[in-house]
Amino acid sequence: AAAAMTTNQQQRQQQQRQEAYDEQHGGGNDDGTGANNNNNGNDPVPTPSQLILLSLDYFRAIRRSYTVDELMEFGLEARHLSVAIYSLSRVFLPYAAEFTEGNDPWIQEYEYEDGRPPYPPVEISANGPIVLPDIKTLEDEILLDSDNTPEEYEYDDSHVSNSHRFYHLGGLACGGGPGGPISLPEVASMGLTQLGAKSRYDAEAEMV
């Protein structure tokens, strides 16, 4: 009961925040859902799969862009980040059409010298144990080499999992670089700017 009350309180607080934001920005709707339909129902509403994929892409990007020591400077432990990537890559069910070829468009089969597939096998077991490989085997799947050179990861714009990624030009942009999928930092930066939000640390630092 206590857990349910906490959940209800959180839902009410979220609805109150949404109503306050809608009132301030002239948006919202009157259908009782608390959803923000400032664009006549055309605002993109990410699905859980899309949000997880957005996070997974970012985790892969920072793991492939920084050395272990550089990640430590951010207060991040590289091995646990690799475990998170390995686990999240297996969240998507293999029989979902969008993920039958994996979910990493930055690694292609020809890049593997030992003939490994471009995506990991996924086994479905509702009650079976989850067994993680040793860290070397796990990171061999994520990293092409230990140097972490982002330029080595060639983007495949035709990868089937891209149907769950977001692109500029109303979703029609293509190619790598600026035409590639929108990243989590881009989404977060724009969202925080529009919401006028800051971390509590930054807000308190400004008050001192």
PDB file of C-alpha atoms in Angstrom:
ATOM      1  CA  ALA A   1       0.000   0.000   0.000  1.00  0.00           C
ATOM      2  CA  ALA A   2       2.853   2.332   0.866  1.00  0.00           C
ATOM      3  CA  ALA A   3       4.469   1.635  -2.491  1.00  0.00           C
ATOM      4  CA  ALA A   4       1.201   2.320  -4.298  1.00  0.00           C
ATOM      5  CA  MET A   5       0.793   5.581  -2.406  1.00  0.00           C
ATOM      6  CA  THR A   6       4.303   6.618  -3.355  1.00  0.00           C
ATOM      7  CA  THR A   7       3.609   5.833  -6.997  1.00  0.00           C
ATOM      8  CA  ASN A   8       0.357   7.810  -6.909  1.00  0.00           C
ATOM      9  CA  GLN A   9       2.125  10.743  -5.317  1.00  0.00           C
ATOM     10  CA  GLN A  10       4.782  10.668  -8.004  1.00  0.00           C
ATOM     11  CA  GLN A  11       2.132  10.561 -10.711  1.00  0.00           C
ATOM     12  CA  ARG A  12       0.310  13.543  -9.183  1.00  0.00           C
ATOM     13  CA  GLN A  13       3.559  15.491  -8.896  1.00  0.00           C
ATOM     14  CA  GLN A  14       4.410  14.752 -12.513  1.00  0.00           C
ATOM     15  CA  GLN A  15       0.947  15.830 -13.635  1.00  0.00           C
ATOM     16  CA  GLN A  16       1.241  19.041 -11.611  1.00  0.00           C
ATOM     17  CA  ARG A  17       4.603  19.795 -13.208  1.00  0.00           C
ATOM     18  CA  GLN A  18       3.156  19.152 -16.657  1.00  0.00           C
ATOM     19  CA  GLU A  19       0.149  21.387 -15.989  1.00  0.00           C
ATOM     20  CA  ALA A  20       2.399  24.169 -14.708  1.00  0.00           C
ATOM     21  CA  TYR A  21       4.615  23.874 -17.763  1.00  0.00           C
ATOM     22  CA  ASP A  22       1.622  23.859 -20.119  1.00  0.00           C
ATOM     23  CA  GLU A  23       0.171  26.930 -18.419  1.00  0.00           C
ATOM     24  CA  GLN A  24       3.471  28.787 -18.694  1.00  0.00           C
ATOM     25  CA  HIS A  25       4.084  27.843 -22.332  1.00  0.00           C
ATOM     26  CA  GLY A  26       0.514  27.893 -23.596  1.00  0.00           C
ATOM     27  CA  GLY A  27       0.383  24.195 -24.384  1.00  0.00           C
ATOM     28  CA  GLY A  28      -1.216  21.033 -23.130  1.00  0.00           C
ATOM     29  CA  ASN A  29      -4.618  19.569 -23.890  1.00  0.00           C
ATOM     30  CA  ASP A  30      -7.981  19.088 -22.248  1.00  0.00           C
ATOM     31  CA  ASP A  31      -8.400  15.332 -22.582  1.00  0.00           C
ATOM     32  CA  GLY A  32      -7.508  14.622 -18.954  1.00  0.00           C
ATOM     33  CA  THR A  33      -4.350  12.662 -19.750  1.00  0.00           C
ATOM     34  CA  GLY A  34      -1.858  15.339 -18.792  1.00  0.00           C
ATOM     35  CA  ALA A  35      -0.065  14.800 -22.079  1.00  0.00           C
ATOM     36  CA  ASN A  36       1.499  17.764 -23.829  1.00  0.00           C
ATOM     37  CA  ASN A  37       0.046  18.142 -27.306  1.00  0.00           C
ATOM     38  CA  ASN A  38       1.502  21.507 -28.266  1.00  0.00           C
ATOM     39  CA  ASN A  39       1.823  20.333 -31.844  1.00  0.00           C
ATOM     40  CA  ASN A  40      -1.734  19.086 -32.366  1.00  0.00           C
ATOM     41  CA  GLY A  41      -0.732  15.565 -31.434  1.00  0.00           C
ATOM     42  CA  ASN A  42       2.253  15.514 -33.792  1.00  0.00           C
ATOM     43  CA  ASP A  43       4.982  15.826 -31.140  1.00  0.00           C
ATOM     44  CA  PRO A  44       7.121  12.682 -31.146  1.00  0.00           C
ATOM     45  CA  VAL A  45       6.498  10.550 -28.080  1.00  0.00           C
ATOM     46  CA  PRO A  46       9.384   8.067 -27.731  1.00  0.00           C
ATOM     47  CA  THR A  47       8.532   4.481 -26.927  1.00  0.00           C
ATOM     48  CA  PRO A  48      10.403   2.580 -24.193  1.00  0.00           C
ATOM     49  CA  SER A  49      12.367   0.753 -26.911  1.00  0.00           C
ATOM     50  CA  GLN A  50      13.408   4.028 -28.528  1.00  0.00           C
ATOM     51  CA  LEU A  51      14.498   5.561 -25.234  1.00  0.00           C
ATOM     52  CA  ILE A  52      16.540   2.501 -24.292  1.00  0.00           C
ATOM     53  CA  LEU A  53      18.137   2.467 -27.735  1.00  0.00           C
ATOM     54  CA  LEU A  54      18.951   6.178 -27.417  1.00  0.00           C
ATOM     55  CA  SER A  55      20.688   5.486 -24.106  1.00  0.00           C
ATOM     56  CA  LEU A  56      22.466   2.407 -25.428  1.00  0.00           C
ATOM     57  CA  ASP A  57      23.855   4.359 -28.388  1.00  0.00           C
ATOM     58  CA  TYR A  58      25.206   6.991 -26.012  1.00  0.00           C
ATOM     59  CA  PHE A  59      26.770   4.418 -23.702  1.00  0.00           C
ATOM     60  CA  ARG A  60      28.496   2.817 -26.683  1.00  0.00           C
ATOM     61  CA  ALA A  61      29.676   6.195 -27.953  1.00  0.00           C
ATOM     62  CA  ILE A  62      31.366   7.240 -24.720  1.00  0.00           C
ATOM     63  CA  ARG A  63      32.867   3.781 -24.146  1.00  0.00           C
ATOM     64  CA  ARG A  64      34.367   3.889 -27.653  1.00  0.00           C
ATOM     65  CA  SER A  65      35.479   7.519 -27.428  1.00  0.00           C
ATOM     66  CA  TYR A  66      37.348   7.588 -24.113  1.00  0.00           C
ATOM     67  CA  THR A  67      40.113   5.546 -22.567  1.00  0.00           C
ATOM     68  CA  VAL A  68      39.700   3.888 -19.191  1.00  0.00           C
ATOM     69  CA  ASP A  69      41.672   6.691 -17.519  1.00  0.00           C
ATOM     70  CA  GLU A  70      39.658   9.392 -19.274  1.00  0.00           C
ATOM     71  CA  LEU A  71      36.400   7.826 -18.102  1.00  0.00           C
ATOM     72  CA  MET A  72      37.755   7.787 -14.546  1.00  0.00           C
ATOM     73  CA  GLU A  73      38.196  11.559 -14.791  1.00  0.00           C
ATOM     74  CA  PHE A  74      34.420  11.747 -15.326  1.00  0.00           C
ATOM     75  CA  GLY A  75      33.926   9.524 -12.297  1.00  0.00           C
ATOM     76  CA  LEU A  76      32.976   6.537 -14.469  1.00  0.00           C
ATOM     77  CA  GLU A  77      34.229   2.962 -14.253  1.00  0.00           C
ATOM     78  CA  ALA A  78      34.786   1.532 -17.739  1.00  0.00           C
ATOM     79  CA  ARG A  79      34.143  -2.139 -16.966  1.00  0.00           C
ATOM     80  CA  HIS A  80      30.746  -1.525 -15.429  1.00  0.00           C
ATOM     81  CA  LEU A  81      29.853   0.708 -18.372  1.00  0.00           C
ATOM     82  CA  SER A  82      30.765  -2.179 -20.685  1.00  0.00           C
ATOM     83  CA  VAL A  83      28.576  -4.544 -18.654  1.00  0.00           C
ATOM     84  CA  ALA A  84      25.677  -2.084 -18.989  1.00  0.00           C
ATOM     85  CA  ILE A  85      26.187  -1.920 -22.768  1.00  0.00           C
ATOM     86  CA  TYR A  86      26.386  -5.700 -23.070  1.00  0.00           C
ATOM     87  CA  SER A  87      23.197  -6.132 -21.033  1.00  0.00           C
ATOM     88  CA  LEU A  88      21.187  -3.374 -22.729  1.00  0.00           C
ATOM     89  CA  SER A  89      22.100  -4.743 -26.160  1.00  0.00           C
ATOM     90  CA  ARG A  90      20.170  -7.877 -25.181  1.00  0.00           C
ATOM     91  CA  VAL A  91      17.057  -6.120 -23.911  1.00  0.00           C
ATOM     92  CA  PHE A  92      15.444  -6.188 -27.363  1.00  0.00           C
ATOM     93  CA  LEU A  93      13.738  -9.433 -28.290  1.00  0.00           C
ATOM     94  CA  PRO A  94      15.357 -11.079 -31.343  1.00  0.00           C
ATOM     95  CA  TYR A  95      12.064 -11.885 -33.041  1.00  0.00           C
ATOM     96  CA  ALA A  96      11.147  -8.180 -33.203  1.00  0.00           C
ATOM     97  CA  ALA A  97      11.579  -7.355 -36.888  1.00  0.00           C
ATOM     98  CA  GLU A  98      13.585  -4.204 -36.188  1.00  0.00           C
ATOM     99  CA  PHE A  99      16.235  -6.085 -34.221  1.00  0.00           C
ATOM    100  CA  THR A 100      16.739  -9.307 -36.171  1.00  0.00           C
ATOM    101  CA  GLU A 101      20.133  -7.943 -37.260  1.00  0.00           C
ATOM    102  CA  GLY A 102      21.138  -6.579 -33.873  1.00  0.00           C
ATOM    103  CA  ASN A 103      21.082  -2.982 -32.736  1.00  0.00           C
ATOM    104  CA  ASP A 104      24.571  -1.600 -33.431  1.00  0.00           C
ATOM    105  CA  PRO A 105      24.813   0.158 -36.816  1.00  0.00           C
ATOM    106  CA  TRP A 106      28.368   1.321 -36.093  1.00  0.00           C
ATOM    107  CA  ILE A 107      29.938  -2.152 -36.432  1.00  0.00           C
ATOM    108  CA  GLN A 108      29.827  -4.194 -39.619  1.00  0.00           C
ATOM    109  CA  GLU A 109      30.719  -7.832 -40.126  1.00  0.00           C
ATOM    110  CA  TYR A 110      33.772  -7.165 -42.305  1.00  0.00           C
ATOM    111  CA  GLU A 111      35.402  -5.250 -39.466  1.00  0.00           C
ATOM    112  CA  TYR A 112      35.870  -8.453 -37.482  1.00  0.00           C
ATOM    113  CA  GLU A 113      39.087 -10.254 -38.283  1.00  0.00           C
ATOM    114  CA  ASP A 114      37.923 -13.530 -36.758  1.00  0.00           C
ATOM    115  CA  GLY A 115      34.595 -13.674 -38.570  1.00  0.00           C
ATOM    116  CA  ARG A 116      32.337 -12.856 -35.639  1.00  0.00           C
ATOM    117  CA  PRO A 117      28.765 -11.881 -36.541  1.00  0.00           C
ATOM    118  CA  PRO A 118      27.840  -8.161 -36.549  1.00  0.00           C
ATOM    119  CA  TYR A 119      25.373  -8.723 -33.731  1.00  0.00           C
ATOM    120  CA  PRO A 120      25.302 -10.950 -30.635  1.00  0.00           C
ATOM    121  CA  PRO A 121      23.039 -13.979 -30.348  1.00  0.00           C
ATOM    122  CA  VAL A 122      20.180 -13.511 -27.905  1.00  0.00           C
ATOM    123  CA  GLU A 123      18.543 -16.342 -26.003  1.00  0.00           C
ATOM    124  CA  ILE A 124      15.097 -15.948 -24.496  1.00  0.00           C
ATOM    125  CA  SER A 125      14.626 -17.533 -21.092  1.00  0.00           C
ATOM    126  CA  ALA A 126      12.018 -16.175 -18.732  1.00  0.00           C
ATOM    127  CA  ASN A 127      13.320 -17.909 -15.617  1.00  0.00           C
ATOM    128  CA  GLY A 128      16.835 -18.976 -16.507  1.00  0.00           C
ATOM    129  CA  PRO A 129      19.951 -17.370 -15.045  1.00  0.00           C
ATOM    130  CA  ILE A 130      21.658 -14.433 -16.735  1.00  0.00           C
ATOM    131  CA  VAL A 131      25.290 -15.336 -17.273  1.00  0.00           C
ATOM    132  CA  LEU A 132      27.824 -12.659 -18.183  1.00  0.00           C
ATOM    133  CA  PRO A 133      31.059 -13.568 -19.960  1.00  0.00           C
ATOM    134  CA  ASP A 134      34.434 -12.479 -18.664  1.00  0.00           C
ATOM    135  CA  ILE A 135      35.221  -8.811 -19.174  1.00  0.00           C
ATOM    136  CA  LYS A 136      37.629  -9.418 -22.087  1.00  0.00           C
ATOM    137  CA  THR A 137      35.076 -11.422 -24.064  1.00  0.00           C
ATOM    138  CA  LEU A 138      32.429  -8.863 -23.248  1.00  0.00           C
ATOM    139  CA  GLU A 139      34.517  -5.888 -24.382  1.00  0.00           C
ATOM    140  CA  ASP A 140      35.721  -7.689 -27.513  1.00  0.00           C
ATOM    141  CA  GLU A 141      32.115  -7.474 -28.674  1.00  0.00           C
ATOM    142  CA  ILE A 142      31.851  -3.746 -27.923  1.00  0.00           C
ATOM    143  CA  LEU A 143      35.288  -2.400 -28.894  1.00  0.00           C
ATOM    144  CA  LEU A 144      37.153  -2.901 -32.150  1.00  0.00           C
ATOM    145  CA  ASP A 145      40.439  -2.292 -30.335  1.00  0.00           C
ATOM    146  CA  SER A 146      41.768  -0.890 -27.094  1.00  0.00           C
ATOM    147  CA  ASP A 147      42.701   2.494 -28.608  1.00  0.00           C
ATOM    148  CA  ASN A 148      39.100   3.709 -28.729  1.00  0.00           C
ATOM    149  CA  THR A 149      39.294   5.572 -32.020  1.00  0.00           C
ATOM    150  CA  PRO A 150      35.733   6.675 -32.901  1.00  0.00           C
ATOM    151  CA  GLU A 151      36.618   7.105 -36.589  1.00  0.00           C
ATOM    152  CA  GLU A 152      37.091   3.339 -36.903  1.00  0.00           C
ATOM    153  CA  TYR A 153      33.399   2.692 -36.326  1.00  0.00           C
ATOM    154  CA  GLU A 154      31.760   3.134 -39.714  1.00  0.00           C
ATOM    155  CA  TYR A 155      28.063   3.962 -39.587  1.00  0.00           C
ATOM    156  CA  ASP A 156      25.603   1.830 -41.575  1.00  0.00           C
ATOM    157  CA  ASP A 157      22.685   4.100 -42.470  1.00  0.00           C
ATOM    158  CA  SER A 158      20.650   1.193 -43.834  1.00  0.00           C
ATOM    159  CA  HIS A 159      20.797  -0.860 -40.621  1.00  0.00           C
ATOM    160  CA  VAL A 160      17.313  -2.116 -39.819  1.00  0.00           C
ATOM    161  CA  SER A 161      17.468  -0.959 -36.178  1.00  0.00           C
ATOM    162  CA  ASN A 162      17.641   2.654 -37.406  1.00  0.00           C
ATOM    163  CA  SER A 163      13.864   2.566 -37.716  1.00  0.00           C
ATOM    164  CA  HIS A 164      13.819   3.222 -33.958  1.00  0.00           C
ATOM    165  CA  ARG A 165      16.281   6.139 -34.074  1.00  0.00           C
ATOM    166  CA  PHE A 166      15.461   9.822 -34.530  1.00  0.00           C
ATOM    167  CA  TYR A 167      16.756  11.968 -37.412  1.00  0.00           C
ATOM    168  CA  HIS A 168      16.625  15.580 -38.497  1.00  0.00           C
ATOM    169  CA  LEU A 169      14.471  16.720 -41.436  1.00  0.00           C
ATOM    170  CA  GLY A 170      11.430  15.104 -39.902  1.00  0.00           C
ATOM    171  CA  GLY A 171      13.187  11.755 -39.671  1.00  0.00           C
ATOM    172  CA  LEU A 172      14.386  11.778 -43.301  1.00  0.00           C
ATOM    173  CA  ALA A 173      18.041  12.825 -42.811  1.00  0.00           C
ATOM    174  CA  CYS A 174      20.555  10.151 -43.701  1.00  0.00           C
ATOM    175  CA  GLY A 175      24.252   9.395 -43.656  1.00  0.00           C
ATOM    176  CA  GLY A 176      26.781   9.720 -40.875  1.00  0.00           C
ATOM    177  CA  GLY A 177      27.892  12.855 -39.069  1.00  0.00           C
ATOM    178  CA  PRO A 178      25.248  15.619 -39.028  1.00  0.00           C
ATOM    179  CA  GLY A 179      22.894  13.422 -41.035  1.00  0.00           C
ATOM    180  CA  GLY A 180      23.172  10.560 -38.563  1.00  0.00           C
ATOM    181  CA  PRO A 181      20.790   9.772 -35.724  1.00  0.00           C
ATOM    182  CA  ILE A 182      20.147  12.400 -33.062  1.00  0.00           C
ATOM    183  CA  SER A 183      22.091  11.607 -29.914  1.00  0.00           C
ATOM    184  CA  LEU A 184      21.070  11.586 -26.274  1.00  0.00           C
ATOM    185  CA  PRO A 185      23.190  14.689 -25.451  1.00  0.00           C
ATOM    186  CA  GLU A 186      21.403  16.625 -28.216  1.00  0.00           C
ATOM    187  CA  VAL A 187      17.970  15.614 -26.933  1.00  0.00           C
ATOM    188  CA  ALA A 188      18.891  16.309 -23.300  1.00  0.00           C
ATOM    189  CA  SER A 189      20.488  19.665 -24.082  1.00  0.00           C
ATOM    190  CA  MET A 190      17.492  20.906 -26.077  1.00  0.00           C
ATOM    191  CA  GLY A 191      15.041  19.583 -23.507  1.00  0.00           C
ATOM    192  CA  LEU A 192      16.834  21.169 -20.553  1.00  0.00           C
ATOM    193  CA  THR A 193      17.048  24.484 -22.398  1.00  0.00           C
ATOM    194  CA  GLN A 194      13.344  24.536 -23.264  1.00  0.00           C
ATOM    195  CA  LEU A 195      12.358  23.469 -19.745  1.00  0.00           C
ATOM    196  CA  GLY A 196      14.704  25.966 -18.136  1.00  0.00           C
ATOM    197  CA  ALA A 197      16.121  23.123 -16.043  1.00  0.00           C
ATOM    198  CA  LYS A 198      19.510  22.729 -14.385  1.00  0.00           C
ATOM    199  CA  SER A 199      21.105  20.180 -12.121  1.00  0.00           C
ATOM    200  CA  ARG A 200      20.583  20.936  -8.452  1.00  0.00           C
ATOM    201  CA  TYR A 201      24.367  21.158  -8.076  1.00  0.00           C
ATOM    202  CA  ASP A 202      24.578  23.963 -10.658  1.00  0.00           C
ATOM    203  CA  ALA A 203      21.578  25.765  -9.182  1.00  0.00           C
ATOM    204  CA  GLU A 204      22.995  25.681  -5.659  1.00  0.00           C
ATOM    205  CA  ALA A 205      26.426  26.768  -6.926  1.00  0.00           C
ATOM    206  CA  GLU A 206      24.867  29.865  -8.477  1.00  0.00           C
ATOM    207  CA  MET A 207      23.160  30.729  -5.211  1.00  0.00           C
ATOM    208  CA  VAL A 208      26.394  30.706  -3.212  1.00  0.00           C
TER     209      VAL A 208
END
